[in-house]
Short mmCIF file of C-alpha atoms in Angstrom, two decimals:
data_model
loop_
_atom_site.label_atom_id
_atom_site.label_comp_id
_atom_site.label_asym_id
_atom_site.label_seq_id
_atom_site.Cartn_x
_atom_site.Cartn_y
_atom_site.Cartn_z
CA UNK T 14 26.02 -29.45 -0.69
CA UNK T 15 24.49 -27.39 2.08
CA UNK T 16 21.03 -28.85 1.84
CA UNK T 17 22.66 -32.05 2.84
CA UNK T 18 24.38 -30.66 5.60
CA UNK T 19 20.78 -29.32 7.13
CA UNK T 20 18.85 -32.41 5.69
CA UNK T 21 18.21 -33.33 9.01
CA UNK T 22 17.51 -30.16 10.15
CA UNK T 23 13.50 -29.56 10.24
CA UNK T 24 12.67 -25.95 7.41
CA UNK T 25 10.56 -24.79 10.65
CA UNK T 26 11.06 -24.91 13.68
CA UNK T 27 9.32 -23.19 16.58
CA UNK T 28 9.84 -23.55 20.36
CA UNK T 29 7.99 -22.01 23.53
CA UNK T 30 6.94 -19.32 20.96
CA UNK T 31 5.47 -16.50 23.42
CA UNK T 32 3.38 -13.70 21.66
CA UNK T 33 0.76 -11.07 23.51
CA UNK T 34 -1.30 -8.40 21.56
CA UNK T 35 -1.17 -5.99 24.39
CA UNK T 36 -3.26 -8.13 27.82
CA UNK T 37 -4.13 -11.10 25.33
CA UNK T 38 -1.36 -13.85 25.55
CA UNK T 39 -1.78 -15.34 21.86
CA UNK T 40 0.47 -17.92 21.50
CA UNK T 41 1.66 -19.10 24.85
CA UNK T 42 4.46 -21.80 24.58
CA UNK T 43 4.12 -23.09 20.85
CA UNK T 44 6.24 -25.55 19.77
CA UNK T 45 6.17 -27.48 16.32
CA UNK T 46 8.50 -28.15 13.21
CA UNK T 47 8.04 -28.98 10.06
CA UNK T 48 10.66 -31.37 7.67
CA UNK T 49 11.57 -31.14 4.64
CA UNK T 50 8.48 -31.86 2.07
CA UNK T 51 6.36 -32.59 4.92
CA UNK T 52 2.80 -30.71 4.99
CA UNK T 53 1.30 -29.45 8.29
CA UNK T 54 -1.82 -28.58 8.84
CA UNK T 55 -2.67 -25.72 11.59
CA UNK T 56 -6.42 -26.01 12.52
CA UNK T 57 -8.08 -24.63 15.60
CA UNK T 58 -11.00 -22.19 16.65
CA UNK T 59 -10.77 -18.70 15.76
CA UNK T 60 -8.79 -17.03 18.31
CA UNK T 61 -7.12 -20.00 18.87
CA UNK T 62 -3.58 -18.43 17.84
CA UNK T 63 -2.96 -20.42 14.38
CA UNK T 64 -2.87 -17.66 11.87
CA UNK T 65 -0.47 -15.81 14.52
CA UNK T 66 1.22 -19.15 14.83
CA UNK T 67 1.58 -19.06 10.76
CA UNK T 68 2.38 -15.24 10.64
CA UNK T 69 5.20 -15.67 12.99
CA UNK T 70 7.41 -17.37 10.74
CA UNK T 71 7.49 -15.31 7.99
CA UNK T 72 7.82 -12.57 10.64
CA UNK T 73 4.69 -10.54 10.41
CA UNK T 74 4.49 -11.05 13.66
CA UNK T 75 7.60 -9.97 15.66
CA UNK T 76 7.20 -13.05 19.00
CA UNK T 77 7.92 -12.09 22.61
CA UNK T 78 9.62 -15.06 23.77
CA UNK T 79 10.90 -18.58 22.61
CA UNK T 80 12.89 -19.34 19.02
CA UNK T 81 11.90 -19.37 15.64
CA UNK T 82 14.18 -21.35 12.79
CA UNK T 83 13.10 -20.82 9.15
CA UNK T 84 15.47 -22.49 6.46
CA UNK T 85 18.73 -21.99 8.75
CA UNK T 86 16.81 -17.65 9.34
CA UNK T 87 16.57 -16.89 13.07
CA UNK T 88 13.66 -15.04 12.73
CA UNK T 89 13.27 -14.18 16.65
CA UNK T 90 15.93 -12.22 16.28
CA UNK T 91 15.95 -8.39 15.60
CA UNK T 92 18.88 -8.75 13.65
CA UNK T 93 17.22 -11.34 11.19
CA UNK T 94 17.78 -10.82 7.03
CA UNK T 95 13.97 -10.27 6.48
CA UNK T 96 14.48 -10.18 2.60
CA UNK T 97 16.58 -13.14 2.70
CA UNK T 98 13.99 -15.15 4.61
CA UNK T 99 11.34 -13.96 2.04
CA UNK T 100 12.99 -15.24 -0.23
CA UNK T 101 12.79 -18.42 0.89
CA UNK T 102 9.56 -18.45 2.21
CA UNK T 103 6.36 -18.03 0.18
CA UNK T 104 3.29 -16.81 1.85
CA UNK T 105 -0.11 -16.30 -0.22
CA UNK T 106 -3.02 -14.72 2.28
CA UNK T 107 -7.12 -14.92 2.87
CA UNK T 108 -7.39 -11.94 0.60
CA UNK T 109 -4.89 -13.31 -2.43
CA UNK T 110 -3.29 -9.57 -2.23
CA UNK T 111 -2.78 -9.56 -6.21
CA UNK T 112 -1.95 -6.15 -7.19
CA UNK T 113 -4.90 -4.31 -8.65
CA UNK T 114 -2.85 -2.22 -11.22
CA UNK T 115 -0.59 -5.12 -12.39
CA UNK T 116 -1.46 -8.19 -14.69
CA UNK T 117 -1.25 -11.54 -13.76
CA UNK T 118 2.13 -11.78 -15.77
CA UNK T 119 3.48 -8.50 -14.01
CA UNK T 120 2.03 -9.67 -10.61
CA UNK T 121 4.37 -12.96 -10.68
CA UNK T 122 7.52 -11.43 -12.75
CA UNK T 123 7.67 -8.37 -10.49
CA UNK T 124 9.63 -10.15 -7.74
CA UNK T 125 11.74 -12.03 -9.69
CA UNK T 126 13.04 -9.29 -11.59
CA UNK T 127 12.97 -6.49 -8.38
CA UNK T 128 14.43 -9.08 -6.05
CA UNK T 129 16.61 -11.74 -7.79
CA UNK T 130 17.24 -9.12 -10.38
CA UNK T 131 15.80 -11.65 -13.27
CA UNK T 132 15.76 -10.75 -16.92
CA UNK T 133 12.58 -9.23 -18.10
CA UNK T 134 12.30 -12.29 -20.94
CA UNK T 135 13.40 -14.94 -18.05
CA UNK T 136 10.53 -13.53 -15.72
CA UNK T 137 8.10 -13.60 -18.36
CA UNK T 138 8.86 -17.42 -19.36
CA UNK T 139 9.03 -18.03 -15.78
CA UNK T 140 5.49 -16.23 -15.32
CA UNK T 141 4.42 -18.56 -18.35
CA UNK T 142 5.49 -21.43 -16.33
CA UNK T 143 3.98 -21.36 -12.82
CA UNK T 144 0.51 -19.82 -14.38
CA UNK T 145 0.77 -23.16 -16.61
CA UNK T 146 1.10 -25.09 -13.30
CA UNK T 147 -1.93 -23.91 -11.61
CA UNK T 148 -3.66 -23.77 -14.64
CA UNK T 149 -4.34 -20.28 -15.38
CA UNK T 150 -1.76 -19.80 -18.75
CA UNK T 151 -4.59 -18.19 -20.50
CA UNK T 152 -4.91 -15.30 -17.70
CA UNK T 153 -1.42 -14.25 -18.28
CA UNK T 154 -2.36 -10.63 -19.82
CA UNK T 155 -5.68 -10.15 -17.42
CA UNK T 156 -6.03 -7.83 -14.54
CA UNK T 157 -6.80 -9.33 -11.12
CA UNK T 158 -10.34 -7.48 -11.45
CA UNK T 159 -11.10 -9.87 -14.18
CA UNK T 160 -10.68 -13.22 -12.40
CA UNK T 161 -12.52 -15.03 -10.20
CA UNK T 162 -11.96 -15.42 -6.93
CA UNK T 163 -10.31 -19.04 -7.29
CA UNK T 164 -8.50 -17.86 -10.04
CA UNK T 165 -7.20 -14.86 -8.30
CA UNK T 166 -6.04 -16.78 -5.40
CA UNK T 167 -4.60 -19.54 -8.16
CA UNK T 168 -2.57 -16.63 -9.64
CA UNK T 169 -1.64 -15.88 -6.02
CA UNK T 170 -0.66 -19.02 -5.39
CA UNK T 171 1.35 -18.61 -8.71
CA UNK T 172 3.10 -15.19 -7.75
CA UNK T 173 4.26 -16.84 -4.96
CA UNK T 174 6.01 -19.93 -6.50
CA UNK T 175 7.79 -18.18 -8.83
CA UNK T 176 10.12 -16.41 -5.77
CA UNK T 177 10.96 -20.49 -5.88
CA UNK T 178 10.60 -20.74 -1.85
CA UNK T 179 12.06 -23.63 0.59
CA UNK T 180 8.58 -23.46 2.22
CA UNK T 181 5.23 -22.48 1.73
CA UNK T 182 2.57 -20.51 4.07
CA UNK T 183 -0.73 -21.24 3.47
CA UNK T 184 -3.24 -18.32 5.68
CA UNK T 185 -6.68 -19.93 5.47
CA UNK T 186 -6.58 -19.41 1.34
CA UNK T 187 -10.11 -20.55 0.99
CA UNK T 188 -11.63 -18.98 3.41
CA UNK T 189 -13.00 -16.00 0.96
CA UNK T 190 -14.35 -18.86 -1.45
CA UNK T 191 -17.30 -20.44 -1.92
CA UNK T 192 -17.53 -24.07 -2.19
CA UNK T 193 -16.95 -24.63 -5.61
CA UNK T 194 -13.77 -22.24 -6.32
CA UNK T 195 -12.35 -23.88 -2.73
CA UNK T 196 -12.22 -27.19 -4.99
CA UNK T 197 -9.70 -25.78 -7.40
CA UNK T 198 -7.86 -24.05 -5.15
CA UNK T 199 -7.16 -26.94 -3.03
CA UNK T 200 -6.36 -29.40 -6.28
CA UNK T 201 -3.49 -26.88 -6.69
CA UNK T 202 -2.28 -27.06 -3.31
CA UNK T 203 -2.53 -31.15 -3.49
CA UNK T 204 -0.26 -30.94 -6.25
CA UNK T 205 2.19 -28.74 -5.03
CA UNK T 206 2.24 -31.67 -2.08
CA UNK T 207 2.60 -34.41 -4.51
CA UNK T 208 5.19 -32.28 -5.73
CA UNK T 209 7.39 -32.65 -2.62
CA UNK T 210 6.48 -28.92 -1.66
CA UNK T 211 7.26 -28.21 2.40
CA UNK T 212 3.88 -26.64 3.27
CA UNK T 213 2.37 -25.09 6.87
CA UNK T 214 -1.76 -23.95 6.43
CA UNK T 215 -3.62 -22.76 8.42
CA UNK T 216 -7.33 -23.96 7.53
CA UNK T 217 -10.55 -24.40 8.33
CA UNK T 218 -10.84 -27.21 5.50
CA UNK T 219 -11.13 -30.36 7.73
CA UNK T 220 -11.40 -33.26 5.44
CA UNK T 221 -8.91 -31.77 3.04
CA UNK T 222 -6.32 -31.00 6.05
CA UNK T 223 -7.02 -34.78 6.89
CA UNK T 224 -6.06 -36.17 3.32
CA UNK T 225 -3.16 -33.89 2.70
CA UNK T 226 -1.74 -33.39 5.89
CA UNK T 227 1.17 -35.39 7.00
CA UNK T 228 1.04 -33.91 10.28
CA UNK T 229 -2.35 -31.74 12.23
CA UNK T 230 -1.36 -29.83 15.07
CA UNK T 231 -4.51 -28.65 16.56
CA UNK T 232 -4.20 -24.96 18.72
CA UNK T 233 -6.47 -24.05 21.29
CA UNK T 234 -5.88 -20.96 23.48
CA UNK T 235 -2.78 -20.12 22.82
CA UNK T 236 -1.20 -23.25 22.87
CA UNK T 237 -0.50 -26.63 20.81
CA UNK T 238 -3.16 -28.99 22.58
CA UNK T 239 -2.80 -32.13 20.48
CA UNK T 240 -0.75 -32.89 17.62
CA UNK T 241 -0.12 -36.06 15.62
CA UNK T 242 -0.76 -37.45 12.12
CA UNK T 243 -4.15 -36.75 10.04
CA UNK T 244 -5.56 -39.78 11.68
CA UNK T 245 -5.84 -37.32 15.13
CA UNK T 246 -9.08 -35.96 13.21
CA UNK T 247 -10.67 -39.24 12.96
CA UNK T 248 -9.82 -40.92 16.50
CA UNK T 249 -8.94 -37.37 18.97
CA UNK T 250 -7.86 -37.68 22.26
CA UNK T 251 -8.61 -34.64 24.04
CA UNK T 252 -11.96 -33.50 24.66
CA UNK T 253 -11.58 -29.94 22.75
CA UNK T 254 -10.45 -31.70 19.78
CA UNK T 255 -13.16 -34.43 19.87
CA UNK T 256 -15.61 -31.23 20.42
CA UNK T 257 -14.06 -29.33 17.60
CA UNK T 258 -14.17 -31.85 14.63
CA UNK T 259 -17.46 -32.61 15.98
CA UNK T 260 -18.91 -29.39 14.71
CA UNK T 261 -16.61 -29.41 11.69
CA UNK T 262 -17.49 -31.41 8.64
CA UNK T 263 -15.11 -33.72 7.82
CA UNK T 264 -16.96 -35.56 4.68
CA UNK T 265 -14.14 -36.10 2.24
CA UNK Z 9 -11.63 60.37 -13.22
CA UNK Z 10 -9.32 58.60 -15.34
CA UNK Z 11 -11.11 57.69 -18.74
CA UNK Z 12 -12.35 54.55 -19.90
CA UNK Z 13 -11.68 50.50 -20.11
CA UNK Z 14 -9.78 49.97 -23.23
CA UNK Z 15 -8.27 47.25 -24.61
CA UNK Z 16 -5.06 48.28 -22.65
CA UNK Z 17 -6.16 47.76 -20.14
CA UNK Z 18 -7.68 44.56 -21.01
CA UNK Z 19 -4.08 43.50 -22.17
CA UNK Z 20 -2.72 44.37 -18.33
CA UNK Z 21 -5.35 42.40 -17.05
CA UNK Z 22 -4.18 39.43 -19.46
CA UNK Z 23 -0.56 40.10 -18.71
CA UNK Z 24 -1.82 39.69 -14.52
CA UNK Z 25 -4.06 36.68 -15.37
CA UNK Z 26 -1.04 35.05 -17.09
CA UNK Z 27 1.26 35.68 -14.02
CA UNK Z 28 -1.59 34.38 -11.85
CA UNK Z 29 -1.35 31.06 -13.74
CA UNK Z 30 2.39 31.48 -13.67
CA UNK Z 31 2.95 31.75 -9.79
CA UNK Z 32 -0.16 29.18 -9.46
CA UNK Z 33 2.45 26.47 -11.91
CA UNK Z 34 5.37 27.82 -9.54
CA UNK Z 35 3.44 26.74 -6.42
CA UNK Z 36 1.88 23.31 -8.11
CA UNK Z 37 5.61 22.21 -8.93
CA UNK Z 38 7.59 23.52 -5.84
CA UNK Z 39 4.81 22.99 -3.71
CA UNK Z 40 4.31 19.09 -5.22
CA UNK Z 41 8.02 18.10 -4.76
CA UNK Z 42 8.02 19.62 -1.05
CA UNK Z 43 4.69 18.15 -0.61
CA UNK Z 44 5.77 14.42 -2.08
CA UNK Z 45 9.02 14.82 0.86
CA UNK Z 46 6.32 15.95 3.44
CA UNK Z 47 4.02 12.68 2.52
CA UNK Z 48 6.97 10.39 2.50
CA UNK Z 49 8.65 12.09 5.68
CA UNK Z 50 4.97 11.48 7.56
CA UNK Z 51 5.47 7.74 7.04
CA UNK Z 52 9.17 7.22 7.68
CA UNK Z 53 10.15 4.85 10.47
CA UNK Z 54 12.04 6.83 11.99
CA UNK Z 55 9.98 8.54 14.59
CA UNK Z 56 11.57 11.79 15.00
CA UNK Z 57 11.41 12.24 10.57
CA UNK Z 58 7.13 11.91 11.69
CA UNK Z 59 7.32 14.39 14.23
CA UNK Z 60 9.42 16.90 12.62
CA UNK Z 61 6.96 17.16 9.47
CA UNK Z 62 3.88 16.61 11.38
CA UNK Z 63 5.14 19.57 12.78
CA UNK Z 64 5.58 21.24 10.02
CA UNK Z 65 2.20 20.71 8.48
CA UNK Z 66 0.47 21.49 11.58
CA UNK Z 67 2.56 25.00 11.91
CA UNK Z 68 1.57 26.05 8.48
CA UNK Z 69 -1.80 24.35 8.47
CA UNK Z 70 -2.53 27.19 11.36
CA UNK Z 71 -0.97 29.52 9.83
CA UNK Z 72 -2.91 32.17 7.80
CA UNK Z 73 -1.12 32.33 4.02
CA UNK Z 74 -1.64 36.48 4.34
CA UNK Z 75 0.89 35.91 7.34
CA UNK Z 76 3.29 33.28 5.47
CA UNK Z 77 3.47 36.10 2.42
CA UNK Z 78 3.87 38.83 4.77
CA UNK Z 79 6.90 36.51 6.87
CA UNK Z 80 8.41 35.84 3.63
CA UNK Z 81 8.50 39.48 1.91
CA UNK Z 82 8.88 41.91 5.11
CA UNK Z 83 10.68 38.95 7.37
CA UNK Z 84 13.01 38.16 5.24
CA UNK Z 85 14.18 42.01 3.91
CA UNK Z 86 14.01 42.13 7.89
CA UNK Z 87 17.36 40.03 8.47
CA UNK Z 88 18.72 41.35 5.77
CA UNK Z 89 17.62 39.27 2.63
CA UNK Z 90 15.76 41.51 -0.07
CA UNK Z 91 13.77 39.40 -1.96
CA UNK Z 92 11.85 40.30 -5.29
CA UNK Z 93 7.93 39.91 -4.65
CA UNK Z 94 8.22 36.70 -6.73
CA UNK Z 95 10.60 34.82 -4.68
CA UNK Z 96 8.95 35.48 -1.81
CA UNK Z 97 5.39 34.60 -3.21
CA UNK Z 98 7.02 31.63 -5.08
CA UNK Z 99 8.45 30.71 -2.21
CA UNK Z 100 5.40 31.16 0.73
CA UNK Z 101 3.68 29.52 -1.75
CA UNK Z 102 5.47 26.60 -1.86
CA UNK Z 103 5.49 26.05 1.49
CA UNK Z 104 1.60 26.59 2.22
CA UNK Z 105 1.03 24.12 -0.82
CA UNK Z 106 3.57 22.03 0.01
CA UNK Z 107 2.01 21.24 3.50
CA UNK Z 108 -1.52 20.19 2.30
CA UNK Z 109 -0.52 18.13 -0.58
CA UNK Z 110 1.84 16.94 1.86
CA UNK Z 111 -1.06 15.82 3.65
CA UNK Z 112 -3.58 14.65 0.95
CA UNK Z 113 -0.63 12.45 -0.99
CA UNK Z 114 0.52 10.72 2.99
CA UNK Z 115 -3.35 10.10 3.36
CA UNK Z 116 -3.42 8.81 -0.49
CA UNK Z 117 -0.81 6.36 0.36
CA UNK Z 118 -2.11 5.19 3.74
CA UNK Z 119 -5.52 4.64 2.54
CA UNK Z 120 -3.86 1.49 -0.08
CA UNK Z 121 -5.10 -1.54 1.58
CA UNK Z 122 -2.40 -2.78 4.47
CA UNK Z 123 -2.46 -6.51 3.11
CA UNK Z 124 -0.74 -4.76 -0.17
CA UNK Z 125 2.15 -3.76 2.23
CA UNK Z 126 2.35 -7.78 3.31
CA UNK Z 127 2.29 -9.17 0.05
CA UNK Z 128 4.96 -6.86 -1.21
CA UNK Z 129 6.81 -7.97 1.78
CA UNK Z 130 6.21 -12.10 2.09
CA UNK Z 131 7.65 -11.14 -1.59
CA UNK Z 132 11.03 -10.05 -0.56
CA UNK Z 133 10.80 -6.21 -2.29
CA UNK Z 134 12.54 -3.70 -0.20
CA UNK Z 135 10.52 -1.15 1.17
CA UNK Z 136 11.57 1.41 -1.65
CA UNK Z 137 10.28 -1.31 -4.09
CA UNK Z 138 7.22 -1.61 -2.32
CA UNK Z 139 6.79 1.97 -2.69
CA UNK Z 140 7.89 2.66 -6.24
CA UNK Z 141 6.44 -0.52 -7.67
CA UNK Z 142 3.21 -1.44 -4.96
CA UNK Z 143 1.85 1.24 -3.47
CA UNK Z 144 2.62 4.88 -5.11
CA UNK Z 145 0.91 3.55 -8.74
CA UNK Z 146 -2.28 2.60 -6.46
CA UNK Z 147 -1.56 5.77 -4.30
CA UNK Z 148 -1.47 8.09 -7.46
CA UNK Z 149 -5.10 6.82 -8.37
CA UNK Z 150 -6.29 7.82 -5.12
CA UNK Z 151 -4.37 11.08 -5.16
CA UNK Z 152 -5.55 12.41 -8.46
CA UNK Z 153 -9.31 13.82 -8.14
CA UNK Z 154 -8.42 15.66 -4.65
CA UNK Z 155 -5.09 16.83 -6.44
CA UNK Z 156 -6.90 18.44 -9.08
CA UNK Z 157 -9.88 20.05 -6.85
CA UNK Z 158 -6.71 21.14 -4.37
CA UNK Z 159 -5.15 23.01 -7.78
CA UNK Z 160 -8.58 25.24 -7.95
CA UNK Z 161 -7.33 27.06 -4.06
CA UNK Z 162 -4.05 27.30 -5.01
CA UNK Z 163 -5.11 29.42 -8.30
CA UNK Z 164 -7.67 31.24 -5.86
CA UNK Z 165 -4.92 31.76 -3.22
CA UNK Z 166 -2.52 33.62 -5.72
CA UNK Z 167 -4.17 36.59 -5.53
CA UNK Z 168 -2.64 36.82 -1.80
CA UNK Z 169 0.21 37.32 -3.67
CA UNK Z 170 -1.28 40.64 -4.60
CA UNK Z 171 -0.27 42.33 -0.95
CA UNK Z 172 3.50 41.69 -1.62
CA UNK Z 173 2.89 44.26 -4.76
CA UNK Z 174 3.62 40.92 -7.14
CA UNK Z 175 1.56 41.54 -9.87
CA UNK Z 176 -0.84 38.83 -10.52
CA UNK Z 177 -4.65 39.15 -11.89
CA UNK Z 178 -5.80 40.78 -8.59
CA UNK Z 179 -3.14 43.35 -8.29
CA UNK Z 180 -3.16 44.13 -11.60
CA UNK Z 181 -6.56 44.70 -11.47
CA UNK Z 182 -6.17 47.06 -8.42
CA UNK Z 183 -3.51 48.71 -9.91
CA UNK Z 184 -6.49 49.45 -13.29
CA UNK Z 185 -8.69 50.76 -10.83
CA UNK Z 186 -6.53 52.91 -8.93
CA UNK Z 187 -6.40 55.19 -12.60
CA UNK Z 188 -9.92 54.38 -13.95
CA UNK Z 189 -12.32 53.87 -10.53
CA UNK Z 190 -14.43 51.73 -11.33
CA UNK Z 191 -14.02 48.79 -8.84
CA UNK Z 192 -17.54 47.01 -9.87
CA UNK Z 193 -16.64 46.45 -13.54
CA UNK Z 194 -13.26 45.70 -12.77
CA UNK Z 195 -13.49 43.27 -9.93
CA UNK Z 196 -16.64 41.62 -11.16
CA UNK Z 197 -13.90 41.30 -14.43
CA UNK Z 198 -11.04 40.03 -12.42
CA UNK Z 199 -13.73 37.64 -10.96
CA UNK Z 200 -15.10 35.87 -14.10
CA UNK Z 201 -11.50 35.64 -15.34
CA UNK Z 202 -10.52 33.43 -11.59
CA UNK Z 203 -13.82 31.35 -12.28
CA UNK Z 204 -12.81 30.74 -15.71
CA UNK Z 205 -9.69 29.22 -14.54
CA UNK Z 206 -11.35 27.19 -11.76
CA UNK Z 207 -14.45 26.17 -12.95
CA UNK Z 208 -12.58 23.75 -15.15
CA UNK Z 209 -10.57 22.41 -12.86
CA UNK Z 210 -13.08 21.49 -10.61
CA UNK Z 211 -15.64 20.16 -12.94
CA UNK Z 212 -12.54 17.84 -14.32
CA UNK Z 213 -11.86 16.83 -10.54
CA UNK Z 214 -15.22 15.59 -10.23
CA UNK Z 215 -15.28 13.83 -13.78
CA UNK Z 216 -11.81 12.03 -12.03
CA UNK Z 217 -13.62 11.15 -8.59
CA UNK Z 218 -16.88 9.80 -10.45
CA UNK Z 219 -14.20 7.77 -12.37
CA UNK Z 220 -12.43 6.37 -9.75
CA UNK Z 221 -15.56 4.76 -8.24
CA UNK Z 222 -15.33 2.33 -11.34
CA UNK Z 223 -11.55 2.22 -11.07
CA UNK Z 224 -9.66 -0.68 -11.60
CA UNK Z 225 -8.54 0.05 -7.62
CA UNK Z 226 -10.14 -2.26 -5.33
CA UNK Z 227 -10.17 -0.46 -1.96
CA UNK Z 228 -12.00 -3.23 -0.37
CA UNK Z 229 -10.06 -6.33 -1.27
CA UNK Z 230 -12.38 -9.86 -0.52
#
């Protein structure tokens, strides 16, 4: 089979990634990959580069310089398949992005059936069946208006697996929650680990990057300035890194 | 002087007001199928498609319509193409229409959050599903209250029509007063019948626009 041809082959891979928003170099030489099933955790200051970092490889973000490999996709290049790459790569945002005049069974069915060309009854068992796994089955005929913000980004979260991607993008999907409705959020996504689910976030979520993650790359201006396992958090090398969890929280 | 209003009169009136609601359908329907090209061609990736209807909609947006009827009626017979006063207020009309829906339905679109654009995307639908699907049923919600309240000028703009001889409510009600002279009752006639048209329209415009503020829309996603 293919996937064992590429099994050694990392899902991501990024190297000397270059990317300026006119004067202001963003990402200046990034370099990481992720494996197969492996989580990575992108955490940094604002304006560090991460969500840029994250954005790049589902190519919202068209880079400068360097090379980007998404499940076999060369997404540096102009020529890239962008609907093919979508396909295999989820992304679910800060701002969930349901759509407002859709319910939460048309939300996740409408790619299925407008992209892989799905049967309407298929898409609706399928709906059925990811809303089941984040636990939101009940919510199947409400409007996005109607949920809560956790449950929105759940249903999100949903949408998003049923396009059944190689790799998940996480864009700091708690970051519009409050404390409580970040806890339910983030059971999903531990799941969806346990699962064997290849994952990059970007988040601001310290203590949960350190139990999930099986890798932390840490960005500061632009660049990858320490990277390791979770245990980085806990025993840092670099002095920006020691500063930055220092002001973080990392109670878990 | 040339007698009295009677009720034939009233009839020619009626058969005007009904053309004026005729040629104001003609322009709605020509002028909304232009206009949805215009608002489509304003957001096209292709650069030159933008500048070529920009273009367009500034030329006619500085245009008076008096001038675009007169170009279309006398300009046309001019090169040699006689055109019935219809067809050439149908047709000015649906240009001068077509440029400011044009306009209102491109600024409808635009103004659906960008992060709708992304998720439709990081989903794989091609752009004309993230049109069709995304963004025109959220678009048409924003498009309908200044739609409507656009509908109330075209009707009002008809009567333009009037200086091509087609005969609409305001020609018709010159033509009345060129045999009875008596401009006051007649005009202040013609006048009640263009604010019975309108009136509705608008107050239903702003019933829409009050609605939308409790819309199931949600301009300002979190």
């Amino acid at each position: 089979m293919q996937q064992n041809a590429f099994s050694s082959e990392p899902i991501v891979s990024l190297r000397d990634v270059q990317k300026s928003f006119g004067p202001l170099k963003v990402l200046d030489g990034v370099s990481f990959a992720v494996d197969r099933g492996e989580v990575l955790a992108i955490i940094g200051r604002s304006g560090s580069g991460k969500s840029t970092a994250l954005r790049c490889i589902d190519r919202f973000e068209k880079v400068d310089g360097g090379e980007i490999v998404v499940c076999g996709h060369r997404v540096d290049r102009p020529d890239v398949n962008l609907r093919a790459l979508r396909q295999d790569v989820g992304i679910v945002f800060q701002s969930y992005n349901l759509f407002p005049h859709l319910t939460i069974e048309q939300n996740i069915a409408l790619a299925p059936c407008a992209v892989k060309k799905m049967a309407t009854g298929q898409a609706k068992e399928l709906a059925r069946k990811v809303l089941a796994q984040v636990g939101l089955e009940e919510k199947l005929h409400a409007y996005p208006e109607q949920l809560s913000g956790g449950q929105q980004q759940r249903a999100a979260i949903a949408r998003s697996l049923a396009m059944q991607p190689k790799v998940m993008l996480f864009d700091e999907v708690t970051s519009a929650l409050d404390p409580e409705l970040t806890g339910e959020v983030l059971k999903v996504i531990e799941q969806l680990a346990a699962d064997g689910m290849t994952m990059v976030m970007v988040t601001h979520e310290m203590g949960f990057a350190k139990s999930i993650a099986d890798r932390i790359v840490f960005m500061h201006r632009g660049k990858v300035h320490e990277t390791g396992p979770a245990s980085i958090l806990t025993s840092p090398t670099t002095p920006e890194l020691i500063q930055f969890v220092g002001t973080g929280n990392l109670k878990s | 002087m040339g007698g009295h209003l009677n009720v034939n009169h009233l009839i020619f009136l009626g058969h005007g007001a009904l053309w004026t609601v005729g040629l104001s359908v003609i322009a709605l329907v020509g002028g909304g199928i232009v206009g949805f090209a215009i608002a489509l061609a304003r957001i096209s990736p292709l650069k030159s498609v933008r500048l070529a209807s920009a273009a367009y909609v500034q030329l006619v947006q500085g245009t008076p319509l008096l001038v675009i009827l007169f170009l279309g009626y006398f300009g046309l017979a001019a090169i040699g193409l006689q055109v019935s006063p219809l067809v050439a207020a149908s047709a000015s009309l649906t240009l001068y229409v077509a440029a400011y829906l044009g306009e209102i339905w491109r600024g409808s679109i635009q103004s659906v959050p960008k992060p709708q654009w992304e998720a439709a995307e990081g989903l794989a639908l091609s752009r004309t599903q993230r049109m069709l699907k995304v963004i025109l049923p959220q678009a048409i919600r924003i498009a309908t209250p200044p739609t409507v309240g656009f509908m109330v000028q075209i009707i009002k703009n008809t009567s333009l029509a009037s200086v091509v001889g087609f005969a609409e409510l305001m020609r018709s009600g010159q033509i009345v007063n060129n045999s009875l002279f008596e401009p006051f009752v007649i005009y202040a006639i013609i006048a009640v019948v263009y604010f019975a048209m309108c009136y509705p329209l608008s107050l239903f415009s702003q019933r829409l626009e009050r609605r939308m503020g409790r819309g199931r829309v949600n301009l300002a996603p979190a």
